[in-house]
XYZ file of C-alpha atoms in Angstrom:
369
model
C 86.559 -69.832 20.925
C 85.922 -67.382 18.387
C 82.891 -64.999 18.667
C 80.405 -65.805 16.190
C 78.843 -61.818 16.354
C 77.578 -61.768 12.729
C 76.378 -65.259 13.399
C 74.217 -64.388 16.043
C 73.465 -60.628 15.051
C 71.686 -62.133 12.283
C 69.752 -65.170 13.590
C 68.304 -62.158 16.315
C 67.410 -59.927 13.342
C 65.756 -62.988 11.455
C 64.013 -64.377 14.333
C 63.145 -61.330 16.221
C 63.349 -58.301 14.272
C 63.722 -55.396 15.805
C 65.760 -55.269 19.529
C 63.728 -56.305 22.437
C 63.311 -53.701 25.445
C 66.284 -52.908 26.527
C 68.367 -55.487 24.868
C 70.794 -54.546 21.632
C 71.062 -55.949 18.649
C 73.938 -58.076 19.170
C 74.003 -60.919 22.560
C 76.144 -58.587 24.537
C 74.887 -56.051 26.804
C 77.705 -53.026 26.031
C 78.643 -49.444 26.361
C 78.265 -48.511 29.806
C 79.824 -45.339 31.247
C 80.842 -44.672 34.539
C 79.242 -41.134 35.809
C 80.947 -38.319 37.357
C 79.769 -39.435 40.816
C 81.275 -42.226 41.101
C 81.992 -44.213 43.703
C 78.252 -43.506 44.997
C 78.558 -44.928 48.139
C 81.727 -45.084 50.699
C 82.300 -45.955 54.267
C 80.849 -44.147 57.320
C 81.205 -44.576 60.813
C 78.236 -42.662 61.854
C 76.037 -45.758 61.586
C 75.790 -48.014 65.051
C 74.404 -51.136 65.439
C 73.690 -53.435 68.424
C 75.209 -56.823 67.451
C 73.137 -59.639 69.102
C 76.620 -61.952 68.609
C 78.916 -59.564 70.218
C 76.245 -57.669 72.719
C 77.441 -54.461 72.035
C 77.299 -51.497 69.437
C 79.561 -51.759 66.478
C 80.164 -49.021 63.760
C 78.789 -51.915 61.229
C 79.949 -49.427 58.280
C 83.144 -48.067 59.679
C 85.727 -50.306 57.068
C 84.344 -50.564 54.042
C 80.856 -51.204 51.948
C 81.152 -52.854 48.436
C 79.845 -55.621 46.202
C 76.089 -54.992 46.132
C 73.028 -56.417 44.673
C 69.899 -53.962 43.419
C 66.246 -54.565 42.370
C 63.445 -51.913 41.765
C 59.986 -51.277 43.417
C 57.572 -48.828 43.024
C 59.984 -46.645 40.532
C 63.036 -46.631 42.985
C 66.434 -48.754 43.163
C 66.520 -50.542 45.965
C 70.715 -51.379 46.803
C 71.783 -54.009 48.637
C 75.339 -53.550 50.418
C 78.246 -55.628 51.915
C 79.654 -53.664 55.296
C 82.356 -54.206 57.506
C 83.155 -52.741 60.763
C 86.982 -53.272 61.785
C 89.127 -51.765 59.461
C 92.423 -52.841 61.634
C 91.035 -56.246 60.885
C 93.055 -58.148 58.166
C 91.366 -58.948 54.647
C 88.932 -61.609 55.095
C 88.893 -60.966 59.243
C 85.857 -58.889 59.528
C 82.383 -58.913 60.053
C 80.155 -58.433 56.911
C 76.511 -57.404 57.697
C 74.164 -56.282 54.349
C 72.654 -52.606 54.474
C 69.774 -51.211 52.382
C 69.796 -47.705 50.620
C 67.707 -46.710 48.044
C 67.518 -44.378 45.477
C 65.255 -41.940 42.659
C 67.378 -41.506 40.199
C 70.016 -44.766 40.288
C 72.630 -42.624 41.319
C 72.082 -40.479 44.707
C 71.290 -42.839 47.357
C 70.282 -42.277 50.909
C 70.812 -45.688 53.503
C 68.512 -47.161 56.253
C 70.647 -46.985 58.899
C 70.138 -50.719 60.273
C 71.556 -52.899 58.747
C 69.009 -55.671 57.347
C 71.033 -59.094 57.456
C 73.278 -59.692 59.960
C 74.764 -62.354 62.327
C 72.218 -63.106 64.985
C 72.047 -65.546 68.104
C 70.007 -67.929 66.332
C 70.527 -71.293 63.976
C 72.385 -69.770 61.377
C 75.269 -68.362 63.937
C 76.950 -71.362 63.222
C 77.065 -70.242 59.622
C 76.947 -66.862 59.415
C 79.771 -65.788 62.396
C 81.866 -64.465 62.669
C 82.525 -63.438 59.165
C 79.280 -62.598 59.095
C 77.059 -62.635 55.875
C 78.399 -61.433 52.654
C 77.690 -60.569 48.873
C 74.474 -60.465 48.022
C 72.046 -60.744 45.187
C 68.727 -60.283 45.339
C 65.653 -61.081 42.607
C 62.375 -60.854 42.580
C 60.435 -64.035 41.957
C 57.268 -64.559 40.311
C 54.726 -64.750 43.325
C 56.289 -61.089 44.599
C 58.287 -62.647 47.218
C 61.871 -61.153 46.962
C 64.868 -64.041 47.219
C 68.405 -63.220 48.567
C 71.092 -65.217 47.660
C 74.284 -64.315 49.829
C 77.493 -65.735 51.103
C 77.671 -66.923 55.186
C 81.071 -66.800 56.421
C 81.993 -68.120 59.788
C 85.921 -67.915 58.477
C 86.389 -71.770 57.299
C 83.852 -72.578 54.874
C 82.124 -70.080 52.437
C 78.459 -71.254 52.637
C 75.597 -70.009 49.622
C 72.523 -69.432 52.019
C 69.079 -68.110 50.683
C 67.059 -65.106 52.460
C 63.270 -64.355 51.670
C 61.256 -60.803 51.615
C 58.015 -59.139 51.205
C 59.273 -56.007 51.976
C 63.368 -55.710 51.273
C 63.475 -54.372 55.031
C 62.454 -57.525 57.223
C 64.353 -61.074 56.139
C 63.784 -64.630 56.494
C 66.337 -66.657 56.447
C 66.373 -70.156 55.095
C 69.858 -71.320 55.484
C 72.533 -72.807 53.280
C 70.957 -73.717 49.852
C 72.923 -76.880 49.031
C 71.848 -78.315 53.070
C 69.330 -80.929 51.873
C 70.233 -81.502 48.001
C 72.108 -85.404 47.149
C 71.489 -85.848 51.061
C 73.762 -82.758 52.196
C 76.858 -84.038 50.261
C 77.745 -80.566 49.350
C 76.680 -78.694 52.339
C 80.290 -78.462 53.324
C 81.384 -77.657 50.087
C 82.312 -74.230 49.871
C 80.021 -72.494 47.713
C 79.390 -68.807 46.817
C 77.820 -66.197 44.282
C 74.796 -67.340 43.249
C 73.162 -65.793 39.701
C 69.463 -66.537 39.266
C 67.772 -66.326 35.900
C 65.691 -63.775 35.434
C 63.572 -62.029 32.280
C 62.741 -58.675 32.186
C 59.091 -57.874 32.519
C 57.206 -54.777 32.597
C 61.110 -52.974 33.574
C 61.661 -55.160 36.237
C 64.036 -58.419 36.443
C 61.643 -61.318 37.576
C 63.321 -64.842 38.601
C 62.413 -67.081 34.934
C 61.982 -70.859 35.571
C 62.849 -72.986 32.892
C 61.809 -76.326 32.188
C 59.385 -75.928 35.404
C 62.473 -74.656 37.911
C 64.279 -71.605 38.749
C 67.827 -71.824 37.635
C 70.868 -70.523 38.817
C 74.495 -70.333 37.438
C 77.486 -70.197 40.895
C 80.354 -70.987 42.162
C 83.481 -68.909 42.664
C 86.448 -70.587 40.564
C 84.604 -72.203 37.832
C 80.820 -71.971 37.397
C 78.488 -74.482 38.366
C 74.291 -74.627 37.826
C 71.672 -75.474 40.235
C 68.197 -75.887 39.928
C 65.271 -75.111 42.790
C 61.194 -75.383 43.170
C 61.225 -72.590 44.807
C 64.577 -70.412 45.226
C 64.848 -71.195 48.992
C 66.446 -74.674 48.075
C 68.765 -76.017 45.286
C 70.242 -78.893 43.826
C 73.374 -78.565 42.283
C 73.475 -80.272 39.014
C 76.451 -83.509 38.705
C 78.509 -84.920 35.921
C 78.259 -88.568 35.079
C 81.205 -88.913 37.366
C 78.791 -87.476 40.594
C 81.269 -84.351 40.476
C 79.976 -80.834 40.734
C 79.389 -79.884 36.824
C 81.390 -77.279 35.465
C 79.976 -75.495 32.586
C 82.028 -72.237 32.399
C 86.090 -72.600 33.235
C 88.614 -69.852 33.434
C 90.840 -69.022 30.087
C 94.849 -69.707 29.994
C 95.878 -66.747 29.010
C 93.556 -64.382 29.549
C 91.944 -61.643 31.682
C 89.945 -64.742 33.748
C 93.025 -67.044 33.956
C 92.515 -67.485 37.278
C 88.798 -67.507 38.082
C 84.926 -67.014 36.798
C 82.856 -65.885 39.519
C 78.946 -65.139 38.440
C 77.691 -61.824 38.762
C 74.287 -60.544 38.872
C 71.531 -62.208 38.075
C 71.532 -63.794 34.644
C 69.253 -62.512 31.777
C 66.738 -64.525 29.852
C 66.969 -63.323 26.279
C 66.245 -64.228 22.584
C 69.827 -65.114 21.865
C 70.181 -66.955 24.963
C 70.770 -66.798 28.960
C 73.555 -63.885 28.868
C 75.582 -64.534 32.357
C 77.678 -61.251 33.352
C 80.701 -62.755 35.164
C 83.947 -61.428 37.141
C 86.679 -62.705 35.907
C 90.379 -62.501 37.587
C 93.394 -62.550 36.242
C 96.376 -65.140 37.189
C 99.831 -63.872 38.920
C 102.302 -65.519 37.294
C 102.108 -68.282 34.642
C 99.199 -68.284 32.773
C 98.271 -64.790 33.524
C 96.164 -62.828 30.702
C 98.476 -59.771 29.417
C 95.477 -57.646 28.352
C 95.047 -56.635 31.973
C 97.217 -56.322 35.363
C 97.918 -59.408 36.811
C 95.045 -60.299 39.835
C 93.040 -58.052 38.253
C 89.118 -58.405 38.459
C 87.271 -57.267 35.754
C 83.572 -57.879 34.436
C 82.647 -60.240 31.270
C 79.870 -62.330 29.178
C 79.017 -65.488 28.231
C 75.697 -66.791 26.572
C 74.034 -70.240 27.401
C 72.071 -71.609 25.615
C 67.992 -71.553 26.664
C 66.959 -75.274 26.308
C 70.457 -76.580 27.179
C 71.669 -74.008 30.545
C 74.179 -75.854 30.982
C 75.688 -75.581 26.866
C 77.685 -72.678 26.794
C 77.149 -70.759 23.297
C 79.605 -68.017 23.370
C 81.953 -66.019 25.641
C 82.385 -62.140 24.635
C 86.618 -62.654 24.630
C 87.364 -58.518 26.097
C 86.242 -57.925 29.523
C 83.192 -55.197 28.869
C 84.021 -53.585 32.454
C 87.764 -53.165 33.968
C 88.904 -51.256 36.985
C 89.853 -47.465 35.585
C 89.317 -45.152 38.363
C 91.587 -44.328 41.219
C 88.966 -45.981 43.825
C 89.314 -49.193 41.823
C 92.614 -49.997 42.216
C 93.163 -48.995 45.974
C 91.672 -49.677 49.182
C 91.249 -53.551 50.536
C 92.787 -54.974 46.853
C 94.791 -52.608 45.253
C 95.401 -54.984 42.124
C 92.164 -53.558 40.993
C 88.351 -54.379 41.171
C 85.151 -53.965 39.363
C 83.291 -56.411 41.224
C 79.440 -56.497 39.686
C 76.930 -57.897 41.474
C 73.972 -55.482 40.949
C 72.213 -54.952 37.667
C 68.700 -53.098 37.065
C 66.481 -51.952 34.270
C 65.392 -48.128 35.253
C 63.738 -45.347 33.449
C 65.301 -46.678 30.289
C 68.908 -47.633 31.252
C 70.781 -50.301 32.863
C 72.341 -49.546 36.184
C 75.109 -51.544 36.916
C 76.347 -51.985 40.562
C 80.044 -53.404 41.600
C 82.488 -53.068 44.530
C 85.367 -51.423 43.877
C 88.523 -52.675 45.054
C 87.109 -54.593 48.341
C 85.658 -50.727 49.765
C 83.858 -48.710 47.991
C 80.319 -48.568 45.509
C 80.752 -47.864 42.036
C 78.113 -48.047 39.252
C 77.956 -48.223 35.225
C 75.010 -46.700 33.679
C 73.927 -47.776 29.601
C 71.484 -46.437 27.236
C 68.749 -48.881 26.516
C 68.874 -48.005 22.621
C 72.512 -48.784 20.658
C-alpha cells in the first residue's frame, strides 16, 4: 500500500486547520530522540519480595525489567514495569511480576520497591503461575478508575487478563478478558497485548468509547479488535466465518514479516485511530532487508474512526528501530525496541519500550513539528 501523506496532510488542514495538541500535521506521530540517559531503568537485586506462590523472598528484579506501560497523575509519570527474578532461568522460564516507579521529569525515575502485580495464592494462580504476569498497559478510563491490561503466563497458554485501580498502587484483578465472551470459546486461545483507545484530554490519555464501547486493537501475530462495556470484559470481534478477525497482518518482505504486535494504547485523532505497533522481522524467507533479520522495531497504522476495524494506512519505515548497544544485547540480542508505554507530559511525548528482553529505554518528541 502506498502512503497517501499529501492525501491526508491535506484533508487534516481542510477539516481541522491548524494541528491539534500535541498531534502534527501529518497522521504519524514522528521525530522522537532517544536522550543521553538512556536505558532509564536496569536490573537490581536489592529489591526482595515475599512470594505468596513460592513462600519465600525472591530478588523479584534481579534478571531483568523491560516492556512497560506509563500514564500520568497529578503532573508525574507513573511507569509500569515487567521484572524477572532468575536470570539462570532460560528465556521464557521466569517469573514476571509488574513494579511501579514514577517520575518528575519523564526521565529520572525512582521505584516502589513492592512490586504491585504479582502471582498470588488465589483464583488467578492458575493463570498467572508460574510465569507470572507480564507486559502491561495501563489507561485511564473515563470514571477515574485506572484499567490494566497485561499478559498471565502460567508457561502453556498466554492469557490477556484485565486489572483495575484507584490508586496505581493497590490492584484488582478481574481475570482473563476473553473468559465469558461467545461462551468462553476463546478463553483458551492464547491472547496477548492489548491497546485500548484512548483521546487525549486536558494532557492526559483517557480510554475513548466509540459507538457506546471501549475498543481495543490485540493480539500478538496479527491484530485482532475487541470491544467491552466496561474495560474489565471483552468480546473479541469474528469474521463471517466465526474466526477471530484480523484487521492488521504482517508484510512479506518487510521489517514486520513475521509479526504485528500492538503497542501502547491507541490514539483517537482527526485523521483517524493511529495504532503504534511492534513489528518483527522474519529469519529466513520472507524476511524484510531494511532491518536485521528477527529484529523488533516500532511502526504505525491508521484506522479508520467509524469503521475500527478498516485499516486506512500503514506508515511503510519503522519510526523506532533498535540503535543503541542495550538494544541489541541482553535476553534477545537480534535487537528490540519493544513500546508499550506512551504519555503526553509537559509538552512532549514520552515513549516507553523494553530493550532487548532487559532493560528500559524511552523516546522523547516535541509536541510542535
Amino acid at each position: 500500500m502506498r502512503l497517501p501523506y499529501l492525501r491526508l496532510a491535506l484533508l487534516w488542514l481542510v477539516f481541522f486547520g491548524l494541528p491539534a495538541t500535541g498531534y502534527a500535521q501529518d497522521p504519524w506521530l514522528l521525530g522522537f530522540e532517544k536522550p543521553g540517559a538512556n536505558p532509564v531503568m536496569q536490573a537490581d537485586s536489592t529489591f526482595l519480595f515475599f512470594c505468596p506462590v513460592r513462600q519465600d523472598s525472591v530478588r523479584w528484579q534481579r534478571a531483568d525489567v523491560f516492556n512497560p506501560a506509563a500514564v500520568v497523575r497529578n503532573d508525574t509519570v507513573f511507569l509500569f514495569f515487567r521484572a524477572e527474578d532468575n536470570p539462570k532461568a532460560h528465556l521464557g522460564g521466569r517469573t514476571s511480576r509488574i513494579g511501579l516507579a514514577w517520575s518528575t521529569d519523564g526521565i529520572h525515575f525512582e521505584r516502589f520497591p513492592l512490586p504491585v502485580l504479582y502471582p498470588d495464592r488465589d483464583a488467578f494462580q492458575k493463570w498467572d503461575y508460574p510465569g507470572g504476569v507480564e507486559d502491561p498497559r495501563v489507561v485511564e478510563l473515563e470514571d477515574g478508575t485506572y484499567l490494566m491490561l497485561y499478559t498471565s503466563w502460567n508457561q502453556d497458554t498466554a492469557r490477556l487478563s484485565s486489572a483495575t485501580s484507584g490508586d496505581l498502587i493497590h490492584w484488582k484483578k478481574e481475570g482473563p478478558v476473553f473468559e465469558t465472551a461467545h461462551n468462553g470459546a476463546f478463553l483458551d486461545h492464547w491472547s496477548k497485548s492489548g491497546s485500548v483507545v484512548t483521546e487525549l484530554r486536558d494532557g492526559r490519555l483517557i480510554a475513548r468509547k466509540v459507538n457506546g464501547k471501549y475498543l481495543m486493537y490485540w493480539g500478538e501475530l496479527f491484530v485482532n479488535l475487541a470491544t467491552s462495556s466496561d474495560g474489565r470484559d471483552w468480546t473479541p470481534m469474528l469474521d463471517e466465518n466465526g474466526d477471530l478477525l484480523q484487521v492488521f497482518h504482517p508484510t512479506t518482505g518487510d521489517f514486520d514479516s513475521h509479526l504485528v504486535e500492538p503497542g501502547p494504547p491507541a490514539l483517537y485523532t482527526p485523521a483517524g485511530i493511529l495504532l503504534l505497533y511492534n513489528g518483527k522481522n522474519l529469519s529466513g524467507d520472507g524476511a524484510g532487508t531494511t532491518t536485521p533479520e528477527g529484529t523488533y522495531c516500532g511502526g504505525q497504522v491508521l484506522f479508520d474512526t467509524d469503521q475500527p476495524d478498516k485499516l486506512i494506512a500503514r506508515l511503510q519505515v519503522p519510526f523506532i528501530c533498535p540503535t543503541l548497544p542495550h538494544e541489541v544485547s541482553g535476553q534477545y540480542s537480534a535487537g528490540t525496541t519493544f513500546i508499550e508505554g506512551l504519555v503526553f507530559f509537559r509538552g512532549k511525548w514520552f515513549l516507553y519500550y523494553g530493550t532487548a528482553d532487559s532493560m528500559v529505554g524511552v523516546a522523547v518528541r516535541n509536541a510542535t513539528p
